[in-house]
mmCIF file of C-alpha atoms in Angstrom:
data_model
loop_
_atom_site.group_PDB
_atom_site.id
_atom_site.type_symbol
_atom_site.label_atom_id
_atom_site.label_comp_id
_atom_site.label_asym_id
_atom_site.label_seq_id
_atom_site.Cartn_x
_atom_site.Cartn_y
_atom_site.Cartn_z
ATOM 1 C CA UNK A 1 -14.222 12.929 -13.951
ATOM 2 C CA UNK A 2 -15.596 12.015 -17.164
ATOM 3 C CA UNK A 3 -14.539 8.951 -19.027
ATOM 4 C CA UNK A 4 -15.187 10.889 -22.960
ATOM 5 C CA UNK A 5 -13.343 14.238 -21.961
ATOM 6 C CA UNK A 6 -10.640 15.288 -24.438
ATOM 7 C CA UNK A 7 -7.062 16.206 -23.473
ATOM 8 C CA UNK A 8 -5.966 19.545 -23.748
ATOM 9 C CA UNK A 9 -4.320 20.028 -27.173
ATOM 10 C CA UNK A 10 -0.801 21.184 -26.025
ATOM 11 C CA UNK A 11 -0.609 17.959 -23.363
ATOM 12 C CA UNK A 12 0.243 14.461 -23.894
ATOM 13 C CA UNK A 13 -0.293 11.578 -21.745
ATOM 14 C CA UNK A 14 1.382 8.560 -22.873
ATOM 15 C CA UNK A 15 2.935 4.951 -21.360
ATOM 16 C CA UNK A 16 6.988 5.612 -20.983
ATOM 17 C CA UNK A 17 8.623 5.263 -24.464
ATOM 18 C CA UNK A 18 12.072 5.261 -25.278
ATOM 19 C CA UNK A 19 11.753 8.413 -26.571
ATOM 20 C CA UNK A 20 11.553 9.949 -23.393
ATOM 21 C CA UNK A 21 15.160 9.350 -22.075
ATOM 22 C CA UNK A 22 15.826 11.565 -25.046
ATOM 23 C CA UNK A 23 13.482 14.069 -23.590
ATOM 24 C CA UNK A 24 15.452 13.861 -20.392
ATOM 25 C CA UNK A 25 19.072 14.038 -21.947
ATOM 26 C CA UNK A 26 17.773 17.119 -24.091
ATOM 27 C CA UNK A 27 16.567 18.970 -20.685
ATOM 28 C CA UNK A 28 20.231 18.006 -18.798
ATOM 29 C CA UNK A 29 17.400 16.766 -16.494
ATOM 30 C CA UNK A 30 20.069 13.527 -15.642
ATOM 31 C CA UNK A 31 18.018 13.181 -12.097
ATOM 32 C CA UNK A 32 15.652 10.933 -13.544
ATOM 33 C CA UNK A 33 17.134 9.095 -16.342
ATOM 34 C CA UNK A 34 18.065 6.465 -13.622
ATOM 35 C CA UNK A 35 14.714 6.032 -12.688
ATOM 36 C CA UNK A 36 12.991 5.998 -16.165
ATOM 37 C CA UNK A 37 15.644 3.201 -17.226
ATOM 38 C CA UNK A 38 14.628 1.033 -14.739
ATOM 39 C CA UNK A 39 11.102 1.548 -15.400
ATOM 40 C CA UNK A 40 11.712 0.993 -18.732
ATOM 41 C CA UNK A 41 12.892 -2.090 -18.479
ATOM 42 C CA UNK A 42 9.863 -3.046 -16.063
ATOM 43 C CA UNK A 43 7.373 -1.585 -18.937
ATOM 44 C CA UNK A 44 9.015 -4.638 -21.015
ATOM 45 C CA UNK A 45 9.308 -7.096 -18.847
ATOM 46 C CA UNK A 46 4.921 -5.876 -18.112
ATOM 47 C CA UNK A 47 4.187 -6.426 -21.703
ATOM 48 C CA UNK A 48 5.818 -9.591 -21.862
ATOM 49 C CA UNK A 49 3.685 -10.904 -18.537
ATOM 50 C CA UNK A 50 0.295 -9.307 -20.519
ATOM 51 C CA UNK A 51 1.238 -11.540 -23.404
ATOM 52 C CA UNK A 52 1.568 -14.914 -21.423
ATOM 53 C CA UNK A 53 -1.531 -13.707 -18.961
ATOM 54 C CA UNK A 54 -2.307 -17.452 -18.080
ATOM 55 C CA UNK A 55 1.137 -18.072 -17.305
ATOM 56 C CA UNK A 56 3.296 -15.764 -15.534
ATOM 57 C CA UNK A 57 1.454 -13.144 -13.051
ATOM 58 C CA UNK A 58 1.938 -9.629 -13.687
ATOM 59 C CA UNK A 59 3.902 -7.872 -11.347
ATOM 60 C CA UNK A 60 5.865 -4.993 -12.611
ATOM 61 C CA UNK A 61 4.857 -1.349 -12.710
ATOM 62 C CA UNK A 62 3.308 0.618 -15.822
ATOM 63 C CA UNK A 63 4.723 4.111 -16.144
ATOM 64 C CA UNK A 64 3.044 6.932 -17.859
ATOM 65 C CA UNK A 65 4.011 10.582 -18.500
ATOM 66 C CA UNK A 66 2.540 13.878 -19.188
ATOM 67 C CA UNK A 67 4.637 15.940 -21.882
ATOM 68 C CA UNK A 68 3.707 18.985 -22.445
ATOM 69 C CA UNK A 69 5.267 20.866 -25.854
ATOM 70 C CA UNK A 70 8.190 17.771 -26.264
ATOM 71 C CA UNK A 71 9.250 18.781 -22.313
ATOM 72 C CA UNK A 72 8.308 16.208 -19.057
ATOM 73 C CA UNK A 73 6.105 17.719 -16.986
ATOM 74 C CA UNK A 74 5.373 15.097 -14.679
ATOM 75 C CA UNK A 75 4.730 10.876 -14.402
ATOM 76 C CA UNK A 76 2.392 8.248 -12.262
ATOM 77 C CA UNK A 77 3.294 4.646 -11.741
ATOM 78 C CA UNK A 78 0.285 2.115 -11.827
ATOM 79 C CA UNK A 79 1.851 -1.326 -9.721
ATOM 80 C CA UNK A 80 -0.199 -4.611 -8.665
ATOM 81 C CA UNK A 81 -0.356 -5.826 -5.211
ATOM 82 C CA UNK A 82 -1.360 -9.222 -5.552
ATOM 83 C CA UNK A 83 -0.346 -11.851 -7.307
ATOM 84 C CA UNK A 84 -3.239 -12.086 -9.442
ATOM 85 C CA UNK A 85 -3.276 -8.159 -10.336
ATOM 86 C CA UNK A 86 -7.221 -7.789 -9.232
ATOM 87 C CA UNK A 87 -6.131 -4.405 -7.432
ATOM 88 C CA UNK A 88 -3.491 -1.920 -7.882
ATOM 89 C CA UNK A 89 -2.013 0.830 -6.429
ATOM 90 C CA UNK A 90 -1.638 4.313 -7.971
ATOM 91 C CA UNK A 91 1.449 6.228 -7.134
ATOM 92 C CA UNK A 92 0.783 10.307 -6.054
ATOM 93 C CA UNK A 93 2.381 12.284 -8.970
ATOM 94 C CA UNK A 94 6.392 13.036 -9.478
ATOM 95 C CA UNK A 95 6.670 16.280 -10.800
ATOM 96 C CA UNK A 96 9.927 16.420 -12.653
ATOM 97 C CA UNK A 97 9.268 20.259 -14.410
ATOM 98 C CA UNK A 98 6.624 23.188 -14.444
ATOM 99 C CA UNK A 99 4.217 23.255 -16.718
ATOM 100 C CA UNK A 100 3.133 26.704 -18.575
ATOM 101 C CA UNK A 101 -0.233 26.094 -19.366
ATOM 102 C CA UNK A 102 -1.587 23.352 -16.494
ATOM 103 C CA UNK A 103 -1.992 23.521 -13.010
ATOM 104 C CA UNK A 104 -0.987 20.311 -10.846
ATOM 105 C CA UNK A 105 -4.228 19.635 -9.924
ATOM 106 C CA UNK A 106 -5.504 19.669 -13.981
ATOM 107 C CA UNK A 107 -2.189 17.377 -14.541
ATOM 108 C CA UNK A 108 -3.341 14.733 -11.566
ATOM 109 C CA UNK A 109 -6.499 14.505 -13.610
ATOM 110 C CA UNK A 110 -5.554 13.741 -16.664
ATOM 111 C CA UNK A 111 -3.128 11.493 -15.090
ATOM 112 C CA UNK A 112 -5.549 9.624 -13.184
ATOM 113 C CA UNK A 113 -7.549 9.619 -16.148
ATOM 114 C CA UNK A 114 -5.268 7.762 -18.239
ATOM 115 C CA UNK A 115 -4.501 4.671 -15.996
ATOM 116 C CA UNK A 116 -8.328 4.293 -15.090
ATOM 117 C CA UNK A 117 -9.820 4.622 -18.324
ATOM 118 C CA UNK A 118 -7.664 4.006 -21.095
ATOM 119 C CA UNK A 119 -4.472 1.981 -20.042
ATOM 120 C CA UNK A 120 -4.647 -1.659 -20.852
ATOM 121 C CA UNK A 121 -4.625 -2.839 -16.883
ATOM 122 C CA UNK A 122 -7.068 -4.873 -16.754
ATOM 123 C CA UNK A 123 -8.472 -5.187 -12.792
ATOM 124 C CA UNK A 124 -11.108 -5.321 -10.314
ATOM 125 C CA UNK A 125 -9.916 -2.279 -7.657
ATOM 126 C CA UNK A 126 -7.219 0.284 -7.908
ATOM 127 C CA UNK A 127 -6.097 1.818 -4.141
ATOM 128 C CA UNK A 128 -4.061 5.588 -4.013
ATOM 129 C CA UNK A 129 -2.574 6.878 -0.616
ATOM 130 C CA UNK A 130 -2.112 10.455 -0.224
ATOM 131 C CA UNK A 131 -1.214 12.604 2.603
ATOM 132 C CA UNK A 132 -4.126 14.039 4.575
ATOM 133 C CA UNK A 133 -3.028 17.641 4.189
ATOM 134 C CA UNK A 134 -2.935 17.252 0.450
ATOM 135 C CA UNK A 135 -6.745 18.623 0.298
ATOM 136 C CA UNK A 136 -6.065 19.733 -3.569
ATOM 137 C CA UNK A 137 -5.075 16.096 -4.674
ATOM 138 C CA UNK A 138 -7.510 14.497 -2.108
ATOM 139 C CA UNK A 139 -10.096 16.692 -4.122
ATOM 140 C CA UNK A 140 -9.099 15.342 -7.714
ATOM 141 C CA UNK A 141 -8.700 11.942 -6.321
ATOM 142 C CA UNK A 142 -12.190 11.783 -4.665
ATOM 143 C CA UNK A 143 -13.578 13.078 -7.793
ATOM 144 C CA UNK A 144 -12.395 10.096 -9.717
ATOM 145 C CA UNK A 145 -14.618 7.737 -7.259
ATOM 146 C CA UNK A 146 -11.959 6.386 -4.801
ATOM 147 C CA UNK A 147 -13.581 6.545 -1.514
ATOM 148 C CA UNK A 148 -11.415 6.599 1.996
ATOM 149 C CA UNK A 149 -10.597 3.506 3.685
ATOM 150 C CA UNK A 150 -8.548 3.892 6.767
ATOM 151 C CA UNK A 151 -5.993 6.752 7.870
ATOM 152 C CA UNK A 152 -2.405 5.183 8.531
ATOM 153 C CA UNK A 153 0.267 6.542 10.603
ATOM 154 C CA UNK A 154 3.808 5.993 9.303
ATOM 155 C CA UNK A 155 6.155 6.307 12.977
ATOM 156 C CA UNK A 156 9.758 6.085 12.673
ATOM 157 C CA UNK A 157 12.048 5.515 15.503
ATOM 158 C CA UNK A 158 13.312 8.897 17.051
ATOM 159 C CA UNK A 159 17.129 9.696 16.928
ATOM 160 C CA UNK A 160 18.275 10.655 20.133
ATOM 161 C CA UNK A 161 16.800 7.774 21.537
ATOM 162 C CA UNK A 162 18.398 4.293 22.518
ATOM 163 C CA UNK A 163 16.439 1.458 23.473
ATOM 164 C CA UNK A 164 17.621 -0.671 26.231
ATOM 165 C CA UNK A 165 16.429 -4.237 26.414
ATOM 166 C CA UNK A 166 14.203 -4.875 29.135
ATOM 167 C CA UNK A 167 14.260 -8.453 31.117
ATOM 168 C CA UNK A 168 11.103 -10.198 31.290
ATOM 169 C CA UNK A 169 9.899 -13.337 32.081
ATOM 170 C CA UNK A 170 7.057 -12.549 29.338
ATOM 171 C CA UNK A 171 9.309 -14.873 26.441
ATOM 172 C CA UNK A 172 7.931 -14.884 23.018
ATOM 173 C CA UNK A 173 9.054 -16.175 19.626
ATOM 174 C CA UNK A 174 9.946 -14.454 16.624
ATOM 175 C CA UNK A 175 9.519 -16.122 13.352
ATOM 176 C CA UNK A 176 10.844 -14.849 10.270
ATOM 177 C CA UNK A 177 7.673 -15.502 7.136
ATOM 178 C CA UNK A 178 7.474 -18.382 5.939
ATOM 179 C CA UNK A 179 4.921 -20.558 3.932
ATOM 180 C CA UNK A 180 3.064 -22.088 7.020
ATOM 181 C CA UNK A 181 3.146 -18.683 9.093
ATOM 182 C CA UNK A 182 2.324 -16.724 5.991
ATOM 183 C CA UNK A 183 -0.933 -18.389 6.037
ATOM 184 C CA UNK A 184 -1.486 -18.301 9.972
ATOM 185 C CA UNK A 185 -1.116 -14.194 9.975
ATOM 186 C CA UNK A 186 -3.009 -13.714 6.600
ATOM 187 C CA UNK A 187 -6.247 -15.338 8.768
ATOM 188 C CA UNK A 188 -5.324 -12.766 11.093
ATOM 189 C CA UNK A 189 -5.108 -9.514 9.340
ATOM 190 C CA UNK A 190 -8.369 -10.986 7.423
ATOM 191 C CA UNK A 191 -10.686 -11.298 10.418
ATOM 192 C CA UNK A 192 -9.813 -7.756 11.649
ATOM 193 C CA UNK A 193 -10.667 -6.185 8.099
ATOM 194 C CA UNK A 194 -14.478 -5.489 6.633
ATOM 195 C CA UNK A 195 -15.373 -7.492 3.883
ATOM 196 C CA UNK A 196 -15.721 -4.230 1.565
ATOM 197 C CA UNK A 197 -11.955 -3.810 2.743
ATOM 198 C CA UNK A 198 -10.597 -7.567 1.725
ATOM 199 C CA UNK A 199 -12.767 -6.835 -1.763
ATOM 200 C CA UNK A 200 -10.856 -4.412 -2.718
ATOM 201 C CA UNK A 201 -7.568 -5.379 -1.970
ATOM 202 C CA UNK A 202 -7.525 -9.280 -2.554
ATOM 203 C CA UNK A 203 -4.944 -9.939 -0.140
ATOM 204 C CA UNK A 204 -3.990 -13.775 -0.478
ATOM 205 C CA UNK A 205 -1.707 -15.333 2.197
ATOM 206 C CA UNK A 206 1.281 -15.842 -0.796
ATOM 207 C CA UNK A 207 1.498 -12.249 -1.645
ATOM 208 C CA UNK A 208 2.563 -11.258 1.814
ATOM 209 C CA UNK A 209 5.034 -14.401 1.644
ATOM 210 C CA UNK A 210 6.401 -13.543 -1.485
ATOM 211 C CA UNK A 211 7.475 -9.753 -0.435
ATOM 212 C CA UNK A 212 8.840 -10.828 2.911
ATOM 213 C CA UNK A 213 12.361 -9.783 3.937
ATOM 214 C CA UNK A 214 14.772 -9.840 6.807
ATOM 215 C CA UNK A 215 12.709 -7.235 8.907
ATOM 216 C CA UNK A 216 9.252 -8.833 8.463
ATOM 217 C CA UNK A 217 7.695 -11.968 10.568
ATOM 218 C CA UNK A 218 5.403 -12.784 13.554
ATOM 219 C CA UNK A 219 5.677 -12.727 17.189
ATOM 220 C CA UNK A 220 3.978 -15.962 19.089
ATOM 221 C CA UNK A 221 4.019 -16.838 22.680
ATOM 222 C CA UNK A 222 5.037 -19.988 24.326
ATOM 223 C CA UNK A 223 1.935 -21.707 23.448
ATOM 224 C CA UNK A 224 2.787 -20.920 19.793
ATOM 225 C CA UNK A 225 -0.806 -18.214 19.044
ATOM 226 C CA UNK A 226 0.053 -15.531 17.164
ATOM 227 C CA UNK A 227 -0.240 -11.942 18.965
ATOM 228 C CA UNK A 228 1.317 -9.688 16.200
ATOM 229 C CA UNK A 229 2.896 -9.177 13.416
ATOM 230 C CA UNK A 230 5.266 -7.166 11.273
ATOM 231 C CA UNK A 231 4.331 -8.146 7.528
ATOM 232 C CA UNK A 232 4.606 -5.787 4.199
ATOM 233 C CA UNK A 233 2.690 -2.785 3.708
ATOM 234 C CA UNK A 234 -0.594 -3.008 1.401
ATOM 235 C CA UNK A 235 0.530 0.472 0.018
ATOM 236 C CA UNK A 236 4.223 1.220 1.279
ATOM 237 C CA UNK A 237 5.358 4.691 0.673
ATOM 238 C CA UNK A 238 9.164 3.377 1.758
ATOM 239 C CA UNK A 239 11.504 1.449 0.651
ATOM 240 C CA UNK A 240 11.551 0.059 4.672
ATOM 241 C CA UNK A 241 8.113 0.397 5.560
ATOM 242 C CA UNK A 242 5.897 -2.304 7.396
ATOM 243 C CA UNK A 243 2.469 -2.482 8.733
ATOM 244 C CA UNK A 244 1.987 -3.964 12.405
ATOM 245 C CA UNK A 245 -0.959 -5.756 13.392
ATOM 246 C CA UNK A 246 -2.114 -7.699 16.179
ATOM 247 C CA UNK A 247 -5.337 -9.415 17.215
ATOM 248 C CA UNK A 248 -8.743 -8.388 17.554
ATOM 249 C CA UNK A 249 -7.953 -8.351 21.397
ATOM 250 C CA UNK A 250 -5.442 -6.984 23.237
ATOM 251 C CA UNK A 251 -2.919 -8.821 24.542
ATOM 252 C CA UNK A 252 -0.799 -7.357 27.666
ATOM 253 C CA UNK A 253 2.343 -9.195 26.275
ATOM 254 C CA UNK A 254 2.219 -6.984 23.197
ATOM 255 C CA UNK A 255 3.717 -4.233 26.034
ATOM 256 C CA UNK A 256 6.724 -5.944 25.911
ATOM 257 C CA UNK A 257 7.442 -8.275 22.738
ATOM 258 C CA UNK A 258 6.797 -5.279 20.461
ATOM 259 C CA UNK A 259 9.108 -2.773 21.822
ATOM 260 C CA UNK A 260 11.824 -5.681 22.177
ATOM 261 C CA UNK A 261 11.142 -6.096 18.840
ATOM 262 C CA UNK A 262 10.970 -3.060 16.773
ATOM 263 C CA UNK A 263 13.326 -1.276 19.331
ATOM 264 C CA UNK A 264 16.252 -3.441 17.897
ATOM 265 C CA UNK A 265 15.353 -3.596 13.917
ATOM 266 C CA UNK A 266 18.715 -3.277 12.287
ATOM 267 C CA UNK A 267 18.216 -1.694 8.879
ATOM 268 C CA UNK A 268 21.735 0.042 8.718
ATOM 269 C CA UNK A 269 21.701 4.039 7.722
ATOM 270 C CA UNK A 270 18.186 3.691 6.504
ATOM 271 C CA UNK A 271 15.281 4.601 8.127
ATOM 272 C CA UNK A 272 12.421 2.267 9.138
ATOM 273 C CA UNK A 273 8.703 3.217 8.908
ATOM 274 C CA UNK A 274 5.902 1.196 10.779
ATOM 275 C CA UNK A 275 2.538 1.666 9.673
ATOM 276 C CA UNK A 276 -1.041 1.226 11.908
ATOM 277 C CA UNK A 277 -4.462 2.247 11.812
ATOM 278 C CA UNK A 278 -5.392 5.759 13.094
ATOM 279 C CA UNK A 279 -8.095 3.546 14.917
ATOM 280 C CA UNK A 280 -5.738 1.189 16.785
ATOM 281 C CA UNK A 281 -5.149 3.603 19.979
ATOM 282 C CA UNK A 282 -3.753 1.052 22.285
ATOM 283 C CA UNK A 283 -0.976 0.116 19.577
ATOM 284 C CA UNK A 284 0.196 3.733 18.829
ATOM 285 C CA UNK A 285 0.043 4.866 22.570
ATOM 286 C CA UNK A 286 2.443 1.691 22.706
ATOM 287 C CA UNK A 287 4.765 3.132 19.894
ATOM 288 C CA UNK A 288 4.412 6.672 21.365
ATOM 289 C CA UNK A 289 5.585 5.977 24.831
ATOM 290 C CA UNK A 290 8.812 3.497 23.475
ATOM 291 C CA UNK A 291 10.120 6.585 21.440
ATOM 292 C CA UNK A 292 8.747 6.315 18.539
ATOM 293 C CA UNK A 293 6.726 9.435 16.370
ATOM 294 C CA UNK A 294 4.321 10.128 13.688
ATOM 295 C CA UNK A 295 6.382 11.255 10.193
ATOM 296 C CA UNK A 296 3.175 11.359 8.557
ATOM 297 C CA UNK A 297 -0.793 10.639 8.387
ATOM 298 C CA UNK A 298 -2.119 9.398 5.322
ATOM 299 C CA UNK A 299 -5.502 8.341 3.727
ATOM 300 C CA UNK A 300 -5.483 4.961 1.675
ATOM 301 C CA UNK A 301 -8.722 5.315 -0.595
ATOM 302 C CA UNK A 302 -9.862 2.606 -2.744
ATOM 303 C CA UNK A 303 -11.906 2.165 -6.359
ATOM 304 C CA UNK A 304 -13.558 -0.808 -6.830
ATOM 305 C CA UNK A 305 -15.348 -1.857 -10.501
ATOM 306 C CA UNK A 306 -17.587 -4.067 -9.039
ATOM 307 C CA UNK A 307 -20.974 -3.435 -10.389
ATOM 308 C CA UNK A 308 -24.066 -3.784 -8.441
ATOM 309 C CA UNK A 309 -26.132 -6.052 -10.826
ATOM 310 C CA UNK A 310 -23.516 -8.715 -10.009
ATOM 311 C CA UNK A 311 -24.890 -8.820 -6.344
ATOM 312 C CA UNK A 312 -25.270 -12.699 -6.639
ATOM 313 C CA UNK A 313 -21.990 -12.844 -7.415
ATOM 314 C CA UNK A 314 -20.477 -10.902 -4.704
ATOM 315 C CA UNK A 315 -22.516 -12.167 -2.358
ATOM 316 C CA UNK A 316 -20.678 -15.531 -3.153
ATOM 317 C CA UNK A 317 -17.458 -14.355 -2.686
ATOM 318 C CA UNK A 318 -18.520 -12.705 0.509
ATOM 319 C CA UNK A 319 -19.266 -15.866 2.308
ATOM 320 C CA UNK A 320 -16.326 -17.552 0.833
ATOM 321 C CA UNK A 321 -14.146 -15.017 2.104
ATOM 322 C CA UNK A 322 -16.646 -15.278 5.575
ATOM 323 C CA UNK A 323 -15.854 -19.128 5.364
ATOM 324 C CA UNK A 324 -12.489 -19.360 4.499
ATOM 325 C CA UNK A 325 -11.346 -16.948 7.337
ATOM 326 C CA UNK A 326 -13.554 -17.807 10.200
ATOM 327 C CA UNK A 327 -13.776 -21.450 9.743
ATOM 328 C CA UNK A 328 -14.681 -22.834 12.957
ATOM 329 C CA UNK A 329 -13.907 -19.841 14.899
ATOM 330 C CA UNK A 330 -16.803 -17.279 16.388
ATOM 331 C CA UNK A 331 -17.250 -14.393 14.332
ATOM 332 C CA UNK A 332 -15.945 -11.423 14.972
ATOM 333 C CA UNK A 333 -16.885 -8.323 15.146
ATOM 334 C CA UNK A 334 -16.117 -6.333 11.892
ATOM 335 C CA UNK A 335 -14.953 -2.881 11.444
ATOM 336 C CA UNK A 336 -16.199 0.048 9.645
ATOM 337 C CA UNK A 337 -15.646 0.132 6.027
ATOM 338 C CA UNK A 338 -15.105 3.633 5.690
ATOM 339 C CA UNK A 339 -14.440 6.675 8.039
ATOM 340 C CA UNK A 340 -14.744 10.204 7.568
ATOM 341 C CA UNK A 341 -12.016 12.377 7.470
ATOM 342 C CA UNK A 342 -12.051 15.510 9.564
ATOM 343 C CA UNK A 343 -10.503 18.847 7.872
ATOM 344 C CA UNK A 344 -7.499 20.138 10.375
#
């Protein structure tokens, strides 16, 4: 995808204006005239953050909208991660109406286009998730130059099932987040991810404080180590969705604290979603045989603006990120930084 190409003449793509909620009202199309509100609202509360930059982080979503012939065709949200808004994550497409002259995949592009070349987000790294199935928006999406990072499986609790709590003499602790442990399980999920990997997504240890809530927070043993963790999703896809990790090595009490633990999440009517690496066999054989099942496999792909004559540069923040993690610990091993994903 080319930077200088021209939009089709009959298709607009534009940040969400007021205007639109008139679009929606004149379509009946009443659906989504919640949604764009709120994300109206968000747009203003965005260009109030860009304003005082130095001050106030930027943390609310950019919405923008492809309107074809004065009708809403479709929309993509653009939302930072961190707290410092060095990488953001792209939203797959909503379609909200058909469009008569475009195709979805033709809309994508010029979607995509729009929030990596001529929005005003100003970042290092963008990150898009889409469903591994999708091979038409994979396409697009790999044609803009994100490449794939990891394949996640979202699992979700089965409902016939009940869990009944096992007695062991295996006792652990479960800590809700908080400032001290925030910091303890962001060295954690650091050492297990490739340094191309932590580039991208700039993970600091107060982002994953700051979007805690009742469901997330560490299990330790006796001896107060860390052996896993339920913290908030780089990417989520759900309103409940969480990723679990654990350490390098595998720790036999992980057979027990983490169906004790997930087993008995109480979310109400909604469902909960629990995210790991396609890689991490021993953890989803673990989910798999406590009643738990894939929903859906997706591939996180990443962008990253870093340019090549900085190498000096990068190679700083490599072995800060090296120094800061490790500290006085032995290296460990790191794991690829991308993988190849197989057509099914």
């Amino acid at each position: 995808m080319q930077k200088d190409e021209a939009l089709p003449s009959d298709l607009l793509i534009e940040p969400l204006q007021l205007k639109h909620l008139s679009m929606l009202k004149a379509d009946n199309n009443s659906k989504y005239l919640g949604v764009f509100q709120i994300l109206l609202c968000k747009k203003w509360f965005s260009s109030l953050e860009s304003s005082l930059t130095n001050l106030i982080p930027t943390r609310n979503s950019k919405c923008f909208i492809a309107v074809e012939k004065k009708n809403i065709i479709a929309y993509i949200l653009a939302t930072p991660i961190n707290r410092r808004g060095t990488c953001w994550s792209i939203s797959e497409p909503y379609f909200i109406g058909e469009s008569i002259s475009f195709s979805r995949y033709n809309l994508l592009q010029n979607l995509l286009r729009k929030v990596l070349y001529e929005s005003n987000i100003n970042t290092q790294s963008f990150l898009i998730s889409i469903n591994t199935n999708d091979n038409q928006n994979l396409s697009v999406i790999r044609q803009s130059g994100f490449q794939p990072l990891r394949i996640i499986n979202y699992w979700n609790k089965k409902e016939v099932t009940k869990y009944k709590k096992k007695v062991t003499k295996d006792n652990y602790i479960w800590e809700k987040l908080n400032e001290e442990n925030s910091q303890q399980i962001w060295r954690l999920e650091q050492a297990r991810e490739s340094i191309n990997f932590r580039l991208i997504f700039d993970r600091q240890w107060h982002d994953i404080y700051e979007k805690r809530n009742t469901l997330t927070g560490l299990i330790k043993s006796k001896d107060k180590n860390i052996i896993a963790g339920l913290i908030p999703s780089i990417c989520p896809q759900y309103d409940y969705s969480f990723e679990l990790i654990r350490g390098l090595a595998w720790d036999e009490r992980l057979n027990y604290s983490i169906p004790q633990r997930i087993n008995n999440l109480k979310i109400g009517k909604n469902k909960c979603y629990i995210e790991t690496t396609s890689e991490d066999k021993k953890l989803n054989e673990l989910l798999n045989r406590n009643n738990w099942e894939i929903a859906e496999e997706r591939v996180l792909l990443g962008r990253s603006v870093w340019k090549r004559q900085n190498g000096y540069k990068l190679k700083s923040l490599e072995t800060e990120l090296i120094t800061s993690i490790v500290g006085n610990l032995q290296q460990q091993p790191e794991l690829p930084s991308t993988i190849k994903i197989e057509k099914k």
